[in-house]
């Protein structure tokens, strides 16, 4: 039987008007070092985002989130950050910043199945319906 692994996660937030500090959750990052995993799941509720700022560029938000997914997966074309070791990528992606996409503080837990945990976190923290 496999024991539970430690994991770290952060919620990705879209902050269309940084000066107002209002946001909606748009994704989850999950790092499980023992399994050498860095996972991201993203999704944008455009209506909720536009409720914060009717002029927000939803396509830009979606492009930035897809860039984060590419970095997590280490895809070709994800730039020098995508070439870093997994933990370094996670730390770079979760660094505090004042930008359109911002991470929450990092939280830690234990899980037996990181993919299931990612889905559960996404459903609980991001999905609205």
mmCIF file of N, CA and C in Angstrom:
data_model
loop_
_atom_site.group_PDB
_atom_site.id
_atom_site.type_symbol
_atom_site.label_atom_id
_atom_site.label_comp_id
_atom_site.label_asym_id
_atom_site.label_seq_id
_atom_site.Cartn_x
_atom_site.Cartn_y
_atom_site.Cartn_z
ATOM 1 N N UNK A 1 0.836 -1.174 0.000
ATOM 2 C CA UNK A 1 0.000 0.000 0.000
ATOM 3 C C UNK A 1 0.889 1.249 0.000
ATOM 4 N N UNK A 2 0.540 2.200 -0.822
ATOM 5 C CA UNK A 2 1.305 3.443 -0.950
ATOM 6 C C UNK A 2 0.911 4.405 0.173
ATOM 7 N N UNK A 3 1.896 4.984 0.806
ATOM 8 C CA UNK A 3 1.618 5.974 1.842
ATOM 9 C C UNK A 3 1.309 7.316 1.194
ATOM 10 N N UNK A 4 0.692 8.175 1.956
ATOM 11 C CA UNK A 4 0.342 9.499 1.442
ATOM 12 C C UNK A 4 1.594 10.343 1.242
ATOM 13 N N UNK A 5 1.614 11.074 0.143
ATOM 14 C CA UNK A 5 2.726 11.960 -0.194
ATOM 15 C C UNK A 5 2.400 13.391 0.213
ATOM 16 N N UNK A 6 3.433 14.133 0.586
ATOM 17 C CA UNK A 6 3.270 15.563 0.822
ATOM 18 C C UNK A 6 3.076 16.274 -0.509
ATOM 19 N N UNK A 7 2.233 17.289 -0.501
ATOM 20 C CA UNK A 7 2.068 18.127 -1.680
ATOM 21 C C UNK A 7 1.893 19.568 -1.228
ATOM 22 N N UNK A 8 2.203 20.477 -2.128
ATOM 23 C CA UNK A 8 1.959 21.904 -1.934
ATOM 24 C C UNK A 8 1.024 22.362 -3.027
ATOM 25 N N UNK A 9 0.163 23.307 -2.697
ATOM 26 C CA UNK A 9 -0.701 23.856 -3.730
ATOM 27 C C UNK A 9 -0.917 25.344 -3.513
ATOM 28 N N UNK A 10 -1.288 25.992 -4.602
ATOM 29 C CA UNK A 10 -1.671 27.402 -4.564
ATOM 30 C C UNK A 10 -2.824 27.594 -5.536
ATOM 31 N N UNK A 11 -3.681 28.523 -5.217
ATOM 32 C CA UNK A 11 -4.796 28.878 -6.082
ATOM 33 C C UNK A 11 -4.347 30.029 -6.980
ATOM 34 N N UNK A 12 -4.670 29.938 -8.254
ATOM 35 C CA UNK A 12 -4.385 31.037 -9.181
ATOM 36 C C UNK A 12 -5.595 31.959 -9.225
ATOM 37 N N UNK A 13 -5.315 33.247 -9.144
ATOM 38 C CA UNK A 13 -6.372 34.252 -9.104
ATOM 39 C C UNK A 13 -6.221 35.228 -10.265
ATOM 40 N N UNK A 14 -7.330 35.557 -10.899
ATOM 41 C CA UNK A 14 -7.334 36.625 -11.900
ATOM 42 C C UNK A 14 -7.724 37.911 -11.181
ATOM 43 N N UNK A 15 -6.873 38.914 -11.326
ATOM 44 C CA UNK A 15 -7.063 40.207 -10.653
ATOM 45 C C UNK A 15 -7.106 41.272 -11.749
ATOM 46 N N UNK A 16 -8.290 41.520 -12.331
ATOM 47 C CA UNK A 16 -8.347 42.414 -13.491
ATOM 48 C C UNK A 16 -7.975 43.864 -13.202
ATOM 49 N N UNK A 17 -8.227 44.314 -11.980
ATOM 50 C CA UNK A 17 -7.844 45.670 -11.588
ATOM 51 C C UNK A 17 -7.052 45.555 -10.298
ATOM 52 N N UNK A 18 -5.744 45.476 -10.451
ATOM 53 C CA UNK A 18 -4.856 45.197 -9.320
ATOM 54 C C UNK A 18 -5.069 46.192 -8.186
ATOM 55 N N UNK A 19 -5.323 47.435 -8.517
ATOM 56 C CA UNK A 19 -5.479 48.454 -7.480
ATOM 57 C C UNK A 19 -6.709 48.214 -6.599
ATOM 58 N N UNK A 20 -7.690 47.473 -7.099
ATOM 59 C CA UNK A 20 -8.897 47.186 -6.307
ATOM 60 C C UNK A 20 -8.764 45.901 -5.486
ATOM 61 N N UNK A 21 -7.781 45.079 -5.816
ATOM 62 C CA UNK A 21 -7.514 43.826 -5.112
ATOM 63 C C UNK A 21 -8.694 42.859 -5.116
ATOM 64 N N UNK A 22 -9.563 42.952 -6.124
ATOM 65 C CA UNK A 22 -10.664 42.008 -6.280
ATOM 66 C C UNK A 22 -10.206 40.915 -7.228
ATOM 67 N N UNK A 23 -10.655 39.686 -6.975
ATOM 68 C CA UNK A 23 -10.203 38.581 -7.817
ATOM 69 C C UNK A 23 -11.243 37.481 -7.877
ATOM 70 N N UNK A 24 -11.072 36.611 -8.872
ATOM 71 C CA UNK A 24 -11.783 35.336 -8.910
ATOM 72 C C UNK A 24 -10.725 34.244 -9.057
ATOM 73 N N UNK A 25 -11.018 33.086 -8.499
ATOM 74 C CA UNK A 25 -10.111 31.955 -8.619
ATOM 75 C C UNK A 25 -10.248 31.351 -10.010
ATOM 76 N N UNK A 26 -9.098 31.112 -10.659
ATOM 77 C CA UNK A 26 -9.107 30.615 -12.033
ATOM 78 C C UNK A 26 -8.240 29.375 -12.236
ATOM 79 N N UNK A 27 -7.645 28.867 -11.170
ATOM 80 C CA UNK A 27 -6.821 27.682 -11.351
ATOM 81 C C UNK A 27 -6.187 27.212 -10.061
ATOM 82 N N UNK A 28 -5.562 26.043 -10.177
ATOM 83 C CA UNK A 28 -4.857 25.437 -9.052
ATOM 84 C C UNK A 28 -3.517 24.911 -9.554
ATOM 85 N N UNK A 29 -2.467 25.178 -8.791
ATOM 86 C CA UNK A 29 -1.147 24.583 -9.011
ATOM 87 C C UNK A 29 -0.924 23.568 -7.910
ATOM 88 N N UNK A 30 -0.394 22.401 -8.256
ATOM 89 C CA UNK A 30 -0.102 21.381 -7.254
ATOM 90 C C UNK A 30 1.258 20.781 -7.544
ATOM 91 N N UNK A 31 2.102 20.753 -6.521
ATOM 92 C CA UNK A 31 3.437 20.176 -6.634
ATOM 93 C C UNK A 31 3.543 19.015 -5.660
ATOM 94 N N UNK A 32 3.968 17.863 -6.166
ATOM 95 C CA UNK A 32 4.191 16.684 -5.334
ATOM 96 C C UNK A 32 5.623 16.217 -5.605
ATOM 97 N N UNK A 33 6.578 16.700 -4.797
ATOM 98 C CA UNK A 33 7.994 16.431 -5.058
ATOM 99 C C UNK A 33 8.354 14.944 -5.093
ATOM 100 N N UNK A 34 7.766 14.136 -4.208
ATOM 101 C CA UNK A 34 8.145 12.717 -4.181
ATOM 102 C C UNK A 34 7.748 11.998 -5.460
ATOM 103 N N UNK A 35 6.721 12.507 -6.120
ATOM 104 C CA UNK A 35 6.291 11.909 -7.399
ATOM 105 C C UNK A 35 6.795 12.702 -8.602
ATOM 106 N N UNK A 36 7.575 13.734 -8.317
ATOM 107 C CA UNK A 36 8.125 14.600 -9.367
ATOM 108 C C UNK A 36 7.025 15.137 -10.284
ATOM 109 N N UNK A 37 5.983 15.670 -9.650
ATOM 110 C CA UNK A 37 4.844 16.206 -10.383
ATOM 111 C C UNK A 37 4.670 17.691 -10.124
ATOM 112 N N UNK A 38 4.355 18.399 -11.173
ATOM 113 C CA UNK A 38 3.898 19.779 -11.087
ATOM 114 C C UNK A 38 2.699 19.858 -12.009
ATOM 115 N N UNK A 39 1.533 20.066 -11.427
ATOM 116 C CA UNK A 39 0.281 20.016 -12.167
ATOM 117 C C UNK A 39 -0.443 21.345 -12.086
ATOM 118 N N UNK A 40 -1.196 21.649 -13.128
ATOM 119 C CA UNK A 40 -2.035 22.844 -13.127
ATOM 120 C C UNK A 40 -3.363 22.498 -13.772
ATOM 121 N N UNK A 41 -4.412 23.045 -13.204
ATOM 122 C CA UNK A 41 -5.734 22.948 -13.814
ATOM 123 C C UNK A 41 -6.308 24.352 -13.784
ATOM 124 N N UNK A 42 -6.791 24.820 -14.922
ATOM 125 C CA UNK A 42 -7.268 26.196 -15.030
ATOM 126 C C UNK A 42 -8.637 26.246 -15.698
ATOM 127 N N UNK A 43 -9.364 27.298 -15.423
ATOM 128 C CA UNK A 43 -10.661 27.532 -16.052
ATOM 129 C C UNK A 43 -11.152 28.922 -15.700
ATOM 130 N N UNK A 44 -11.640 29.631 -16.689
ATOM 131 C CA UNK A 44 -12.076 31.017 -16.488
ATOM 132 C C UNK A 44 -13.587 31.111 -16.673
ATOM 133 N N UNK A 45 -14.260 31.665 -15.679
ATOM 134 C CA UNK A 45 -15.670 32.000 -15.786
ATOM 135 C C UNK A 45 -15.715 33.452 -16.265
ATOM 136 N N UNK A 46 -15.869 33.620 -17.574
ATOM 137 C CA UNK A 46 -15.782 34.953 -18.180
ATOM 138 C C UNK A 46 -16.816 35.918 -17.611
ATOM 139 N N UNK A 47 -18.019 35.448 -17.329
ATOM 140 C CA UNK A 47 -19.060 36.337 -16.797
ATOM 141 C C UNK A 47 -18.676 36.857 -15.419
ATOM 142 N N UNK A 48 -18.162 35.990 -14.567
ATOM 143 C CA UNK A 48 -17.731 36.424 -13.233
ATOM 144 C C UNK A 48 -16.567 37.400 -13.326
ATOM 145 N N UNK A 49 -15.645 37.128 -14.251
ATOM 146 C CA UNK A 49 -14.497 38.013 -14.419
ATOM 147 C C UNK A 49 -14.942 39.386 -14.918
ATOM 148 N N UNK A 50 -15.856 39.398 -15.873
ATOM 149 C CA UNK A 50 -16.358 40.678 -16.397
ATOM 150 C C UNK A 50 -17.188 41.438 -15.351
ATOM 151 N N UNK A 51 -17.738 40.731 -14.376
ATOM 152 C CA UNK A 51 -18.469 41.421 -13.302
ATOM 153 C C UNK A 51 -17.520 42.276 -12.467
ATOM 154 N N UNK A 52 -16.259 41.849 -12.381
ATOM 155 C CA UNK A 52 -15.259 42.650 -11.672
ATOM 156 C C UNK A 52 -14.765 43.816 -12.511
ATOM 157 N N UNK A 53 -14.667 43.576 -13.813
ATOM 158 C CA UNK A 53 -14.176 44.608 -14.723
ATOM 159 C C UNK A 53 -14.706 44.307 -16.123
ATOM 160 N N UNK A 54 -15.725 45.037 -16.571
ATOM 161 C CA UNK A 54 -16.318 44.769 -17.884
ATOM 162 C C UNK A 54 -15.329 44.896 -19.052
ATOM 163 N N UNK A 55 -14.231 45.607 -18.847
ATOM 164 C CA UNK A 55 -13.274 45.806 -19.940
ATOM 165 C C UNK A 55 -12.123 44.796 -19.921
ATOM 166 N N UNK A 56 -12.147 43.822 -19.016
ATOM 167 C CA UNK A 56 -11.046 42.867 -18.902
ATOM 168 C C UNK A 56 -10.891 42.078 -20.197
ATOM 169 N N UNK A 57 -9.663 41.816 -20.565
ATOM 170 C CA UNK A 57 -9.346 41.029 -21.757
ATOM 171 C C UNK A 57 -9.320 39.549 -21.349
ATOM 172 N N UNK A 58 -10.453 38.875 -21.485
ATOM 173 C CA UNK A 58 -10.585 37.475 -21.061
ATOM 174 C C UNK A 58 -9.622 36.582 -21.842
ATOM 175 N N UNK A 59 -9.437 36.869 -23.125
ATOM 176 C CA UNK A 59 -8.507 36.067 -23.934
ATOM 177 C C UNK A 59 -7.076 36.175 -23.392
ATOM 178 N N UNK A 60 -6.684 37.356 -22.937
ATOM 179 C CA UNK A 60 -5.361 37.533 -22.351
ATOM 180 C C UNK A 60 -5.232 36.693 -21.072
ATOM 181 N N UNK A 61 -6.252 36.711 -20.242
ATOM 182 C CA UNK A 61 -6.247 35.894 -19.024
ATOM 183 C C UNK A 61 -6.073 34.427 -19.401
ATOM 184 N N UNK A 62 -6.838 33.963 -20.373
ATOM 185 C CA UNK A 62 -6.757 32.559 -20.787
ATOM 186 C C UNK A 62 -5.378 32.224 -21.362
ATOM 187 N N UNK A 63 -4.791 33.140 -22.135
ATOM 188 C CA UNK A 63 -3.439 32.907 -22.680
ATOM 189 C C UNK A 63 -2.406 32.814 -21.560
ATOM 190 N N UNK A 64 -2.514 33.700 -20.578
ATOM 191 C CA UNK A 64 -1.560 33.658 -19.468
ATOM 192 C C UNK A 64 -1.713 32.368 -18.663
ATOM 193 N N UNK A 65 -2.934 31.904 -18.483
ATOM 194 C CA UNK A 65 -3.146 30.650 -17.766
ATOM 195 C C UNK A 65 -2.586 29.468 -18.562
ATOM 196 N N UNK A 66 -2.754 29.479 -19.868
ATOM 197 C CA UNK A 66 -2.202 28.396 -20.687
ATOM 198 C C UNK A 66 -0.675 28.417 -20.668
ATOM 199 N N UNK A 67 -0.082 29.601 -20.544
ATOM 200 C CA UNK A 67 1.377 29.688 -20.406
ATOM 201 C C UNK A 67 1.823 29.049 -19.092
ATOM 202 N N UNK A 68 1.049 29.228 -18.048
ATOM 203 C CA UNK A 68 1.362 28.596 -16.762
ATOM 204 C C UNK A 68 1.277 27.082 -16.882
ATOM 205 N N UNK A 69 0.251 26.583 -17.556
ATOM 206 C CA UNK A 69 0.120 25.134 -17.774
ATOM 207 C C UNK A 69 1.333 24.612 -18.539
ATOM 208 N N UNK A 70 1.744 25.337 -19.565
ATOM 209 C CA UNK A 70 2.912 24.925 -20.364
ATOM 210 C C UNK A 70 4.178 24.890 -19.511
ATOM 211 N N UNK A 71 4.344 25.862 -18.632
ATOM 212 C CA UNK A 71 5.510 25.879 -17.743
ATOM 213 C C UNK A 71 5.465 24.681 -16.805
ATOM 214 N N UNK A 72 4.308 24.402 -16.237
ATOM 215 C CA UNK A 72 4.175 23.245 -15.338
ATOM 216 C C UNK A 72 4.570 21.957 -16.045
ATOM 217 N N UNK A 73 4.145 21.814 -17.281
ATOM 218 C CA UNK A 73 4.417 20.598 -18.046
ATOM 219 C C UNK A 73 5.811 20.589 -18.654
ATOM 220 N N UNK A 74 6.508 21.724 -18.588
ATOM 221 C CA UNK A 74 7.841 21.816 -19.174
ATOM 222 C C UNK A 74 7.824 21.663 -20.684
ATOM 223 N N UNK A 75 6.755 22.134 -21.304
ATOM 224 C CA UNK A 75 6.604 22.012 -22.760
ATOM 225 C C UNK A 75 7.676 22.803 -23.500
ATOM 226 N N UNK A 76 8.077 22.316 -24.671
ATOM 227 C CA UNK A 76 8.946 23.131 -25.524
ATOM 228 C C UNK A 76 8.253 24.468 -25.804
ATOM 229 N N UNK A 77 9.002 25.514 -25.777
ATOM 230 C CA UNK A 77 8.438 26.835 -26.011
ATOM 231 C C UNK A 77 7.945 27.516 -24.740
ATOM 232 N N UNK A 78 8.084 26.852 -23.586
ATOM 233 C CA UNK A 78 7.637 27.470 -22.339
ATOM 234 C C UNK A 78 8.715 28.372 -21.739
ATOM 235 N N UNK A 79 9.797 28.565 -22.481
ATOM 236 C CA UNK A 79 10.832 29.505 -22.063
ATOM 237 C C UNK A 79 11.758 28.945 -21.006
ATOM 238 N N UNK A 80 12.652 29.792 -20.518
ATOM 239 C CA UNK A 80 13.645 29.332 -19.542
ATOM 240 C C UNK A 80 13.024 28.852 -18.229
ATOM 241 N N UNK A 81 11.862 29.384 -17.844
ATOM 242 C CA UNK A 81 11.215 28.938 -16.616
ATOM 243 C C UNK A 81 10.748 27.487 -16.778
ATOM 244 N N UNK A 82 10.261 27.144 -17.955
ATOM 245 C CA UNK A 82 9.811 25.781 -18.219
ATOM 246 C C UNK A 82 10.936 24.763 -18.230
ATOM 247 N N UNK A 83 12.175 25.229 -18.289
ATOM 248 C CA UNK A 83 13.332 24.330 -18.280
ATOM 249 C C UNK A 83 13.898 24.112 -16.873
ATOM 250 N N UNK A 84 13.411 24.870 -15.907
ATOM 251 C CA UNK A 84 13.891 24.728 -14.528
ATOM 252 C C UNK A 84 13.431 23.402 -13.929
ATOM 253 N N UNK A 85 14.080 22.947 -12.860
ATOM 254 C CA UNK A 85 13.573 21.771 -12.142
ATOM 255 C C UNK A 85 12.154 22.044 -11.623
ATOM 256 N N UNK A 86 11.404 20.998 -11.392
ATOM 257 C CA UNK A 86 9.994 21.120 -11.018
ATOM 258 C C UNK A 86 9.787 22.034 -9.812
ATOM 259 N N UNK A 87 10.537 21.827 -8.741
ATOM 260 C CA UNK A 87 10.332 22.653 -7.549
ATOM 261 C C UNK A 87 10.652 24.119 -7.811
ATOM 262 N N UNK A 88 11.665 24.382 -8.611
ATOM 263 C CA UNK A 88 12.006 25.767 -8.945
ATOM 264 C C UNK A 88 10.877 26.406 -9.759
ATOM 265 N N UNK A 89 10.282 25.638 -10.670
ATOM 266 C CA UNK A 89 9.138 26.156 -11.440
ATOM 267 C C UNK A 89 7.978 26.494 -10.508
ATOM 268 N N UNK A 90 7.695 25.587 -9.556
ATOM 269 C CA UNK A 90 6.601 25.833 -8.613
ATOM 270 C C UNK A 90 6.874 27.103 -7.812
ATOM 271 N N UNK A 91 8.082 27.254 -7.318
ATOM 272 C CA UNK A 91 8.411 28.444 -6.529
ATOM 273 C C UNK A 91 8.338 29.707 -7.382
ATOM 274 N N UNK A 92 8.746 29.635 -8.629
ATOM 275 C CA UNK A 92 8.661 30.797 -9.510
ATOM 276 C C UNK A 92 7.197 31.154 -9.754
ATOM 277 N N UNK A 93 6.372 30.135 -10.019
ATOM 278 C CA UNK A 93 4.957 30.388 -10.314
ATOM 279 C C UNK A 93 4.188 30.889 -9.095
ATOM 280 N N UNK A 94 4.643 30.548 -7.896
ATOM 281 C CA UNK A 94 3.919 30.957 -6.686
ATOM 282 C C UNK A 94 4.536 32.179 -6.008
ATOM 283 N N UNK A 95 5.525 32.786 -6.633
ATOM 284 C CA UNK A 95 6.115 34.002 -6.065
ATOM 285 C C UNK A 95 5.084 35.133 -6.091
ATOM 286 N N UNK A 96 5.056 35.889 -5.019
ATOM 287 C CA UNK A 96 4.112 37.005 -4.913
ATOM 288 C C UNK A 96 4.407 38.018 -6.019
ATOM 289 N N UNK A 97 3.342 38.487 -6.648
ATOM 290 C CA UNK A 97 3.505 39.482 -7.713
ATOM 291 C C UNK A 97 2.258 40.336 -7.825
ATOM 292 N N UNK A 98 2.429 41.492 -8.395
ATOM 293 C CA UNK A 98 1.315 42.385 -8.673
ATOM 294 C C UNK A 98 1.075 42.328 -10.174
ATOM 295 N N UNK A 99 0.188 41.429 -10.569
ATOM 296 C CA UNK A 99 -0.050 41.177 -11.986
ATOM 297 C C UNK A 99 -1.482 40.712 -12.185
ATOM 298 N N UNK A 100 -1.855 40.522 -13.429
ATOM 299 C CA UNK A 100 -3.196 40.063 -13.776
ATOM 300 C C UNK A 100 -3.489 38.684 -13.176
ATOM 301 N N UNK A 101 -2.511 37.781 -13.190
ATOM 302 C CA UNK A 101 -2.643 36.465 -12.575
ATOM 303 C C UNK A 101 -1.746 36.424 -11.338
ATOM 304 N N UNK A 102 -2.349 36.135 -10.187
ATOM 305 C CA UNK A 102 -1.601 36.118 -8.926
ATOM 306 C C UNK A 102 -1.860 34.803 -8.198
ATOM 307 N N UNK A 103 -0.842 34.275 -7.521
ATOM 308 C CA UNK A 103 -1.046 33.062 -6.730
ATOM 309 C C UNK A 103 -1.493 33.391 -5.308
ATOM 310 N N UNK A 104 -2.220 32.463 -4.722
ATOM 311 C CA UNK A 104 -2.534 32.562 -3.294
ATOM 312 C C UNK A 104 -1.286 32.172 -2.511
ATOM 313 N N UNK A 105 -1.331 32.295 -1.190
ATOM 314 C CA UNK A 105 -0.253 31.682 -0.405
ATOM 315 C C UNK A 105 -0.217 30.174 -0.676
ATOM 316 N N UNK A 106 0.918 29.565 -0.440
ATOM 317 C CA UNK A 106 1.081 28.121 -0.644
ATOM 318 C C UNK A 106 0.570 27.382 0.587
ATOM 319 N N UNK A 107 -0.140 26.302 0.328
ATOM 320 C CA UNK A 107 -0.671 25.433 1.382
ATOM 321 C C UNK A 107 -0.095 24.037 1.190
ATOM 322 N N UNK A 108 -0.030 23.261 2.265
ATOM 323 C CA UNK A 108 0.554 21.924 2.232
ATOM 324 C C UNK A 108 -0.467 20.898 2.705
ATOM 325 N N UNK A 109 -0.364 19.698 2.148
ATOM 326 C CA UNK A 109 -1.240 18.614 2.570
ATOM 327 C C UNK A 109 -0.601 17.274 2.274
ATOM 328 N N UNK A 110 -1.362 16.213 2.484
ATOM 329 C CA UNK A 110 -0.941 14.851 2.158
ATOM 330 C C UNK A 110 -2.008 14.229 1.271
ATOM 331 N N UNK A 111 -1.562 13.443 0.314
ATOM 332 C CA UNK A 111 -2.520 12.781 -0.566
ATOM 333 C C UNK A 111 -1.966 11.455 -1.064
ATOM 334 N N UNK A 112 -2.857 10.581 -1.455
ATOM 335 C CA UNK A 112 -2.471 9.314 -2.063
ATOM 336 C C UNK A 112 -2.502 9.385 -3.580
ATOM 337 N N UNK A 113 -3.277 10.331 -4.112
ATOM 338 C CA UNK A 113 -3.452 10.460 -5.564
ATOM 339 C C UNK A 113 -3.449 11.944 -5.928
ATOM 340 N N UNK A 114 -2.308 12.458 -6.384
ATOM 341 C CA UNK A 114 -2.219 13.897 -6.697
ATOM 342 C C UNK A 114 -3.221 14.367 -7.754
ATOM 343 N N UNK A 115 -3.505 13.556 -8.754
ATOM 344 C CA UNK A 115 -4.470 13.972 -9.789
ATOM 345 C C UNK A 115 -5.869 14.127 -9.203
ATOM 346 N N UNK A 116 -6.257 13.192 -8.356
ATOM 347 C CA UNK A 116 -7.561 13.286 -7.691
ATOM 348 C C UNK A 116 -7.597 14.516 -6.780
ATOM 349 N N UNK A 117 -6.506 14.764 -6.085
ATOM 350 C CA UNK A 117 -6.428 15.925 -5.196
ATOM 351 C C UNK A 117 -6.527 17.218 -5.992
ATOM 352 N N UNK A 118 -5.861 17.280 -7.131
ATOM 353 C CA UNK A 118 -5.958 18.462 -7.998
ATOM 354 C C UNK A 118 -7.403 18.684 -8.430
ATOM 355 N N UNK A 119 -8.074 17.626 -8.868
ATOM 356 C CA UNK A 119 -9.475 17.740 -9.285
ATOM 357 C C UNK A 119 -10.353 18.215 -8.131
ATOM 358 N N UNK A 120 -10.142 17.640 -6.949
ATOM 359 C CA UNK A 120 -10.936 18.015 -5.778
ATOM 360 C C UNK A 120 -10.725 19.488 -5.413
ATOM 361 N N UNK A 121 -9.468 19.928 -5.425
ATOM 362 C CA UNK A 121 -9.175 21.335 -5.129
ATOM 363 C C UNK A 121 -9.797 22.260 -6.170
ATOM 364 N N UNK A 122 -9.690 21.874 -7.443
ATOM 365 C CA UNK A 122 -10.265 22.696 -8.511
ATOM 366 C C UNK A 122 -11.783 22.804 -8.331
ATOM 367 N N UNK A 123 -12.426 21.663 -8.079
ATOM 368 C CA UNK A 123 -13.881 21.680 -7.906
ATOM 369 C C UNK A 123 -14.293 22.537 -6.712
ATOM 370 N N UNK A 124 -13.540 22.453 -5.649
ATOM 371 C CA UNK A 124 -13.885 23.185 -4.421
ATOM 372 C C UNK A 124 -13.553 24.669 -4.483
ATOM 373 N N UNK A 125 -12.406 24.996 -5.096
ATOM 374 C CA UNK A 125 -11.902 26.362 -5.017
ATOM 375 C C UNK A 125 -12.158 27.212 -6.277
ATOM 376 N N UNK A 126 -12.375 26.557 -7.418
ATOM 377 C CA UNK A 126 -12.481 27.321 -8.661
ATOM 378 C C UNK A 126 -13.848 27.163 -9.328
ATOM 379 N N UNK A 127 -14.289 25.947 -9.486
ATOM 380 C CA UNK A 127 -15.542 25.684 -10.207
ATOM 381 C C UNK A 127 -16.705 26.327 -9.485
ATOM 382 N N UNK A 128 -17.605 26.942 -10.233
ATOM 383 C CA UNK A 128 -18.721 27.643 -9.621
ATOM 384 C C UNK A 128 -20.047 26.924 -9.836
ATOM 385 N N UNK A 129 -20.104 25.994 -10.734
ATOM 386 C CA UNK A 129 -21.406 25.368 -11.008
ATOM 387 C C UNK A 129 -21.377 23.889 -10.974
#
